[in-house]
Amino acid sequence: MTPPVIKPLADSAGALVVCPPPHVRTGLGVRGLSLAGLLALAPAAIMAMGNFGLDAARVLALAGSVAVLTEALCLRLAGRDVDVDNFSALYAGLLFAFLLPASAPWWLVAMGAILTTSLGRVLFGGFGSNPLCAPLVAWAMCRISWPAAMDVDFAMAASAMHEPLAQLKYFGVQALDQFEMIDLLLGRHLGALGAVQIIPLALGGVALMVFKVIRPYIPLAFLAGVLGMAGLLHMIDPSLYAEPVFHLLTGSVVFGAFFLATDTASSPVGRMPMILFGLMAGVMVVVIRAWGVYTDGVPFAILLVNLLSPLLDRVRPKPFGAR
């Protein structure tokens, strides 16, 4: 007689599952984390409306509202509780808006917000299950599908200002003499909403670290990776590669370091994996800017390193007694 096959965990479906450490406890739920992120973004949103006027308000409001409506519709169609009152969909929609120029047409904003929620979150099981940063998934889809509308320098060609990274890409380091460092710091140039408001985004990111909403390993390692790689290239050939501070103050580096790379679902958990994650993403930003097609390498750099998160999470110290 064939003995029965006994599977000890066969009847545990639906039981509470506790994954192995490391665990991170912030004391905040989804609603608290989302509200903290929204508060940290608020100064940058106000400055964006000061710099770009009602166009910035239009992009932020449309992206946030469409993301919330899409999340509610998807949850209703899936027969799940509609919990958009936790503000996570609103936060994701605003993060996508910060990747857009203020001149983005309404249909592009709406399409990106729909993709952020549907393709970036719901397709993988909802909040916390996405292997990639959801706003970046939508950004990549829009950037590939509608490159002219997503190109800041092209979309805002009527402006008298220039985008620093486009000037560097197409005209070389000599073209950067038109930009003073103080102008880059104060946002006196073209860029996406999250690429121009450097000071309020940095203050918001530091506040998130101080109040332990995010841990400092990924942001600091990300910025160190950008500065280190840019410094190395500038030291090799200063006539060809821009100064490290230029890379730090342009594009979505600050926004990506504090708000995109730290996405809880798509980034590693352990200390060393987070440091490696941040360093690799930061180095890749400069590599894409130097040799890639796109002027701002931040979104694609973070997306690519997101794919390595499961592998990086396996980098752990050996348990006591292990060889």
Short mmCIF file of C-alpha atoms in Angstrom, two decimals:
data_model
loop_
_atom_site.label_atom_id
_atom_site.label_comp_id
_atom_site.label_asym_id
_atom_site.label_seq_id
_atom_site.Cartn_x
_atom_site.Cartn_y
_atom_site.Cartn_z
CA MET A 1 0.00 0.00 0.00
CA THR A 2 1.39 3.38 -0.99
CA PRO A 3 1.76 5.62 2.06
CA PRO A 4 -0.14 8.92 1.92
CA VAL A 5 1.82 12.01 1.02
CA ILE A 6 1.81 14.38 3.95
CA LYS A 7 2.42 18.07 3.26
CA PRO A 8 2.78 19.89 6.54
CA LEU A 9 1.92 23.31 5.08
CA ALA A 10 -0.84 22.12 2.76
CA ASP A 11 -3.61 23.33 5.06
CA SER A 12 -1.98 26.65 5.94
CA ALA A 13 -3.47 28.65 3.05
CA GLY A 14 -5.02 31.75 4.51
CA ALA A 15 -3.06 31.49 7.74
CA LEU A 16 -0.88 34.34 8.96
CA VAL A 17 2.45 34.19 7.13
CA VAL A 18 5.50 35.68 8.81
CA CYS A 19 8.50 36.14 6.55
CA PRO A 20 12.07 35.86 7.83
CA PRO A 21 13.90 38.97 9.08
CA PRO A 22 15.01 41.68 8.64
CA HIS A 23 11.76 43.42 9.56
CA VAL A 24 11.32 47.19 9.57
CA ARG A 25 8.78 48.73 11.88
CA THR A 26 7.95 52.41 11.47
CA GLY A 27 4.85 52.57 13.65
CA LEU A 28 2.95 53.98 10.67
CA GLY A 29 0.34 52.20 8.60
CA VAL A 30 -0.25 52.67 4.88
CA ARG A 31 -2.30 55.78 5.57
CA GLY A 32 0.39 57.26 7.81
CA LEU A 33 3.18 56.55 5.33
CA SER A 34 1.21 58.06 2.48
CA LEU A 35 0.31 61.18 4.46
CA ALA A 36 3.95 61.63 5.47
CA GLY A 37 5.00 61.42 1.82
CA LEU A 38 2.33 63.91 0.78
CA LEU A 39 3.41 66.36 3.47
CA ALA A 40 7.04 66.01 2.35
CA LEU A 41 6.02 66.74 -1.25
CA ALA A 42 3.84 69.72 -0.35
CA PRO A 43 6.62 72.41 -0.31
CA ALA A 44 7.88 71.22 -3.71
CA ALA A 45 4.33 71.30 -5.10
CA ILE A 46 3.89 74.88 -3.86
CA MET A 47 7.23 75.94 -5.38
CA ALA A 48 6.31 74.21 -8.66
CA MET A 49 3.11 76.23 -8.83
CA GLY A 50 5.15 79.36 -8.10
CA ASN A 51 7.58 78.58 -10.93
CA PHE A 52 5.17 77.26 -13.56
CA GLY A 53 1.83 78.73 -12.45
CA LEU A 54 -1.50 77.03 -13.02
CA ASP A 55 0.03 74.55 -15.45
CA ALA A 56 1.81 72.81 -12.58
CA ALA A 57 -1.37 72.82 -10.47
CA ARG A 58 -3.29 71.33 -13.40
CA VAL A 59 -0.79 68.46 -13.83
CA LEU A 60 -0.65 67.67 -10.09
CA ALA A 61 -4.42 67.80 -9.59
CA LEU A 62 -5.24 65.76 -12.69
CA ALA A 63 -2.64 63.05 -12.03
CA GLY A 64 -3.68 62.64 -8.39
CA SER A 65 -7.42 62.54 -9.05
CA VAL A 66 -7.17 60.14 -12.01
CA ALA A 67 -4.91 57.79 -10.02
CA VAL A 68 -7.44 57.68 -7.16
CA LEU A 69 -10.40 57.10 -9.50
CA THR A 70 -8.52 54.36 -11.35
CA GLU A 71 -7.60 52.63 -8.09
CA ALA A 72 -11.23 52.76 -6.91
CA LEU A 73 -12.51 51.36 -10.21
CA CYS A 74 -9.94 48.53 -10.29
CA LEU A 75 -10.68 47.55 -6.70
CA ARG A 76 -14.42 47.59 -7.36
CA LEU A 77 -14.02 45.42 -10.49
CA ALA A 78 -11.85 42.99 -8.52
CA GLY A 79 -14.46 42.73 -5.78
CA ARG A 80 -12.08 44.09 -3.15
CA ASP A 81 -12.62 46.74 -0.51
CA VAL A 82 -12.17 50.24 -1.90
CA ASP A 83 -9.54 51.70 0.40
CA VAL A 84 -8.48 54.79 -1.53
CA ASP A 85 -8.90 56.76 1.69
CA ASN A 86 -5.43 55.54 2.70
CA PHE A 87 -4.03 58.10 0.17
CA SER A 88 -1.53 55.65 -1.33
CA ALA A 89 -3.04 56.00 -4.83
CA LEU A 90 -3.01 59.80 -4.50
CA TYR A 91 0.64 59.70 -3.45
CA ALA A 92 1.59 57.46 -6.40
CA GLY A 93 -0.27 59.73 -8.81
CA LEU A 94 1.54 62.82 -7.51
CA LEU A 95 4.90 61.06 -7.78
CA PHE A 96 4.15 60.44 -11.45
CA ALA A 97 3.14 64.08 -11.90
CA PHE A 98 6.53 65.21 -10.58
CA LEU A 99 8.14 63.33 -13.49
CA LEU A 100 6.25 65.41 -16.07
CA PRO A 101 6.86 68.87 -17.51
CA ALA A 102 4.29 71.49 -16.56
CA SER A 103 3.26 71.69 -20.22
CA ALA A 104 2.21 68.03 -20.39
CA PRO A 105 -1.13 67.66 -22.22
CA TRP A 106 -4.11 66.45 -20.21
CA TRP A 107 -4.37 63.13 -22.03
CA LEU A 108 -0.73 62.30 -21.25
CA VAL A 109 -1.20 63.10 -17.56
CA ALA A 110 -4.39 61.02 -17.40
CA MET A 111 -2.86 58.09 -19.29
CA GLY A 112 0.21 58.09 -17.04
CA ALA A 113 -1.91 58.18 -13.89
CA ILE A 114 -4.01 55.26 -15.17
CA LEU A 115 -0.86 53.27 -15.97
CA THR A 116 0.64 54.08 -12.56
CA THR A 117 -2.28 52.45 -10.80
CA SER A 118 -3.33 49.72 -13.22
CA LEU A 119 -0.03 48.54 -14.69
CA GLY A 120 2.25 49.56 -11.85
CA ARG A 121 0.17 48.42 -8.87
CA VAL A 122 -3.08 46.51 -9.50
CA LEU A 123 -1.58 44.13 -12.07
CA PHE A 124 0.85 42.82 -9.44
CA GLY A 125 -1.69 42.53 -6.63
CA GLY A 126 -2.03 46.06 -5.37
CA PHE A 127 -0.14 48.24 -2.91
CA GLY A 128 2.97 46.54 -1.54
CA SER A 129 3.12 43.83 -4.21
CA ASN A 130 4.66 45.81 -7.06
CA PRO A 131 8.20 44.67 -7.97
CA LEU A 132 8.89 47.98 -9.75
CA CYS A 133 8.29 51.54 -8.63
CA ALA A 134 4.78 52.15 -10.01
CA PRO A 135 5.18 55.80 -11.15
CA LEU A 136 8.37 54.85 -12.99
CA VAL A 137 6.57 52.05 -14.86
CA ALA A 138 4.07 54.62 -16.13
CA TRP A 139 6.86 57.09 -16.93
CA ALA A 140 8.73 54.47 -18.99
CA MET A 141 5.58 53.55 -20.93
CA CYS A 142 4.79 57.18 -21.68
CA ARG A 143 8.43 58.05 -22.49
CA ILE A 144 8.65 55.26 -25.05
CA SER A 145 5.15 55.76 -26.50
CA TRP A 146 5.07 59.56 -26.69
CA PRO A 147 8.71 60.75 -26.64
CA ALA A 148 7.98 64.26 -27.96
CA ALA A 149 5.34 65.02 -25.33
CA MET A 150 7.58 63.66 -22.55
CA ASP A 151 10.69 65.54 -23.70
CA VAL A 152 10.93 68.59 -21.44
CA ASP A 153 13.13 70.66 -23.75
CA PHE A 154 10.89 69.96 -26.76
CA ALA A 155 7.57 70.31 -24.93
CA MET A 156 8.58 73.67 -23.42
CA ALA A 157 10.45 75.02 -26.45
CA ALA A 158 8.59 78.33 -26.20
CA SER A 159 10.30 79.09 -22.90
CA ALA A 160 13.37 81.33 -22.87
CA MET A 161 15.09 78.94 -20.44
CA HIS A 162 16.94 75.75 -21.35
CA GLU A 163 17.11 72.28 -19.83
CA PRO A 164 20.66 71.77 -18.47
CA LEU A 165 20.88 68.05 -19.21
CA ALA A 166 19.75 68.54 -22.82
CA GLN A 167 22.39 71.24 -23.25
CA LEU A 168 25.03 68.88 -21.87
CA LYS A 169 23.91 65.97 -24.04
CA TYR A 170 23.76 67.83 -27.35
CA PHE A 171 26.20 70.74 -26.96
CA GLY A 172 28.81 69.50 -24.49
CA VAL A 173 30.29 70.86 -21.29
CA GLN A 174 31.01 74.26 -22.89
CA ALA A 175 27.26 74.93 -23.11
CA LEU A 176 26.95 74.74 -19.33
CA ASP A 177 28.58 78.16 -18.84
CA GLN A 178 25.10 79.67 -19.17
CA PHE A 179 24.03 78.00 -15.90
CA GLU A 180 25.15 79.27 -12.50
CA MET A 181 25.11 76.78 -9.67
CA ILE A 182 22.83 79.05 -7.66
CA ASP A 183 20.36 79.07 -10.57
CA LEU A 184 20.36 75.27 -10.65
CA LEU A 185 19.79 75.19 -6.90
CA LEU A 186 16.90 77.66 -7.08
CA GLY A 187 15.28 76.02 -10.09
CA ARG A 188 15.88 78.78 -12.64
CA HIS A 189 15.92 76.38 -15.57
CA LEU A 190 13.64 73.99 -17.44
CA GLY A 191 12.87 70.55 -16.15
CA ALA A 192 10.18 68.23 -14.93
CA LEU A 193 8.27 69.28 -11.82
CA GLY A 194 10.47 67.01 -9.71
CA ALA A 195 13.69 68.12 -11.39
CA VAL A 196 13.50 71.84 -10.66
CA GLN A 197 12.38 72.13 -7.02
CA ILE A 198 15.71 70.97 -5.53
CA ILE A 199 15.61 72.70 -2.12
CA PRO A 200 12.04 71.78 -1.05
CA LEU A 201 12.48 68.22 -2.28
CA ALA A 202 15.72 67.87 -0.33
CA LEU A 203 14.09 69.34 2.80
CA GLY A 204 11.13 66.99 2.41
CA GLY A 205 13.45 64.02 2.00
CA VAL A 206 15.50 64.95 5.05
CA ALA A 207 12.29 65.31 7.06
CA LEU A 208 11.25 61.80 6.04
CA MET A 209 14.61 60.50 7.28
CA VAL A 210 14.52 62.49 10.53
CA PHE A 211 11.06 61.18 11.38
CA LYS A 212 12.17 57.66 10.34
CA VAL A 213 9.58 57.31 7.59
CA ILE A 214 12.42 56.21 5.32
CA ARG A 215 15.84 54.92 6.28
CA PRO A 216 18.87 56.94 5.13
CA TYR A 217 20.84 54.13 3.46
CA ILE A 218 19.26 54.27 -0.01
CA PRO A 219 19.11 58.10 -0.41
CA LEU A 220 22.64 58.70 0.86
CA ALA A 221 24.09 55.80 -1.13
CA PHE A 222 22.22 57.00 -4.22
CA LEU A 223 23.64 60.52 -3.93
CA ALA A 224 27.11 59.10 -3.18
CA GLY A 225 26.90 56.93 -6.28
CA VAL A 226 26.01 59.93 -8.46
CA LEU A 227 28.76 62.10 -6.98
CA GLY A 228 31.37 59.32 -7.07
CA MET A 229 30.77 58.26 -10.68
CA ALA A 230 30.44 61.84 -11.93
CA GLY A 231 33.59 62.82 -10.02
CA LEU A 232 35.53 59.93 -11.53
CA LEU A 233 34.52 60.83 -15.09
CA HIS A 234 35.18 64.54 -14.50
CA MET A 235 38.64 63.72 -13.15
CA ILE A 236 39.42 61.61 -16.24
CA ASP A 237 38.34 64.27 -18.75
CA PRO A 238 36.90 67.57 -17.44
CA SER A 239 36.44 68.86 -21.00
CA LEU A 240 34.01 66.05 -21.77
CA TYR A 241 32.24 65.29 -18.49
CA ALA A 242 30.43 67.77 -16.23
CA GLU A 243 31.24 68.43 -12.58
CA PRO A 244 29.69 66.16 -9.93
CA VAL A 245 27.68 69.01 -8.39
CA PHE A 246 26.07 69.69 -11.77
CA HIS A 247 24.77 66.12 -11.92
CA LEU A 248 23.57 66.38 -8.33
CA LEU A 249 21.52 69.54 -8.96
CA THR A 250 20.01 68.63 -12.33
CA GLY A 251 17.38 66.17 -13.43
CA SER A 252 15.49 64.05 -10.95
CA VAL A 253 18.47 63.07 -8.77
CA VAL A 254 17.21 64.56 -5.50
CA PHE A 255 13.61 63.56 -6.21
CA GLY A 256 14.67 60.03 -7.14
CA ALA A 257 16.98 59.61 -4.14
CA PHE A 258 14.36 60.44 -1.51
CA PHE A 259 10.99 59.61 -3.11
CA LEU A 260 11.43 57.02 -5.89
CA ALA A 261 14.34 54.80 -4.95
CA THR A 262 12.94 54.41 -1.42
CA ASP A 263 9.67 52.83 -2.60
CA THR A 264 9.04 50.24 0.08
CA ALA A 265 7.73 47.48 -2.19
CA SER A 266 10.43 47.60 -4.87
CA SER A 267 13.56 48.28 -2.81
CA PRO A 268 15.58 45.94 -0.55
CA VAL A 269 15.04 45.67 3.18
CA GLY A 270 18.44 44.92 4.73
CA ARG A 271 21.06 47.57 5.46
CA MET A 272 23.79 46.30 3.14
CA PRO A 273 21.35 45.51 0.30
CA MET A 274 19.96 49.05 0.58
CA ILE A 275 23.43 50.57 0.38
CA LEU A 276 24.29 48.44 -2.66
CA PHE A 277 20.93 49.31 -4.22
CA GLY A 278 21.49 53.04 -3.79
CA LEU A 279 25.09 52.96 -5.00
CA MET A 280 24.26 50.94 -8.11
CA ALA A 281 21.33 53.19 -9.00
CA GLY A 282 23.41 56.35 -8.48
CA VAL A 283 26.29 55.07 -10.62
CA MET A 284 23.86 53.99 -13.33
CA VAL A 285 22.32 57.48 -13.46
CA VAL A 286 25.64 58.98 -14.58
CA VAL A 287 26.37 56.06 -16.91
CA ILE A 288 23.05 56.57 -18.72
CA ARG A 289 23.60 60.32 -18.88
CA ALA A 290 27.12 59.88 -20.29
CA TRP A 291 26.53 57.08 -22.79
CA GLY A 292 22.79 56.49 -22.97
CA VAL A 293 20.11 57.94 -25.19
CA TYR A 294 18.11 59.69 -22.46
CA THR A 295 19.28 62.94 -20.90
CA ASP A 296 18.10 62.19 -17.35
CA GLY A 297 19.04 58.66 -16.35
CA VAL A 298 17.26 58.63 -12.98
CA PRO A 299 13.98 56.85 -13.91
CA PHE A 300 15.58 54.07 -15.95
CA ALA A 301 18.41 53.64 -13.43
CA ILE A 302 15.99 53.03 -10.56
CA LEU A 303 13.81 50.75 -12.69
CA LEU A 304 16.79 48.60 -13.66
CA VAL A 305 18.02 48.31 -10.08
CA ASN A 306 14.47 47.46 -8.95
CA LEU A 307 14.90 44.24 -10.93
CA LEU A 308 17.91 43.36 -8.76
CA SER A 309 16.12 43.91 -5.44
CA PRO A 310 15.26 40.22 -4.83
CA LEU A 311 18.90 39.30 -5.52
CA LEU A 312 20.28 42.09 -3.34
CA ASP A 313 18.02 41.06 -0.47
CA ARG A 314 19.95 37.77 -0.35
CA VAL A 315 23.08 39.67 0.69
CA ARG A 316 22.94 39.01 4.41
CA PRO A 317 25.49 38.35 7.13
CA LYS A 318 26.08 34.69 7.82
CA PRO A 319 24.18 33.35 10.83
CA PHE A 320 26.17 32.63 13.94
CA GLY A 321 28.05 29.34 13.61
CA ALA A 322 27.65 29.08 9.81
CA ARG A 323 30.70 28.46 7.66
#
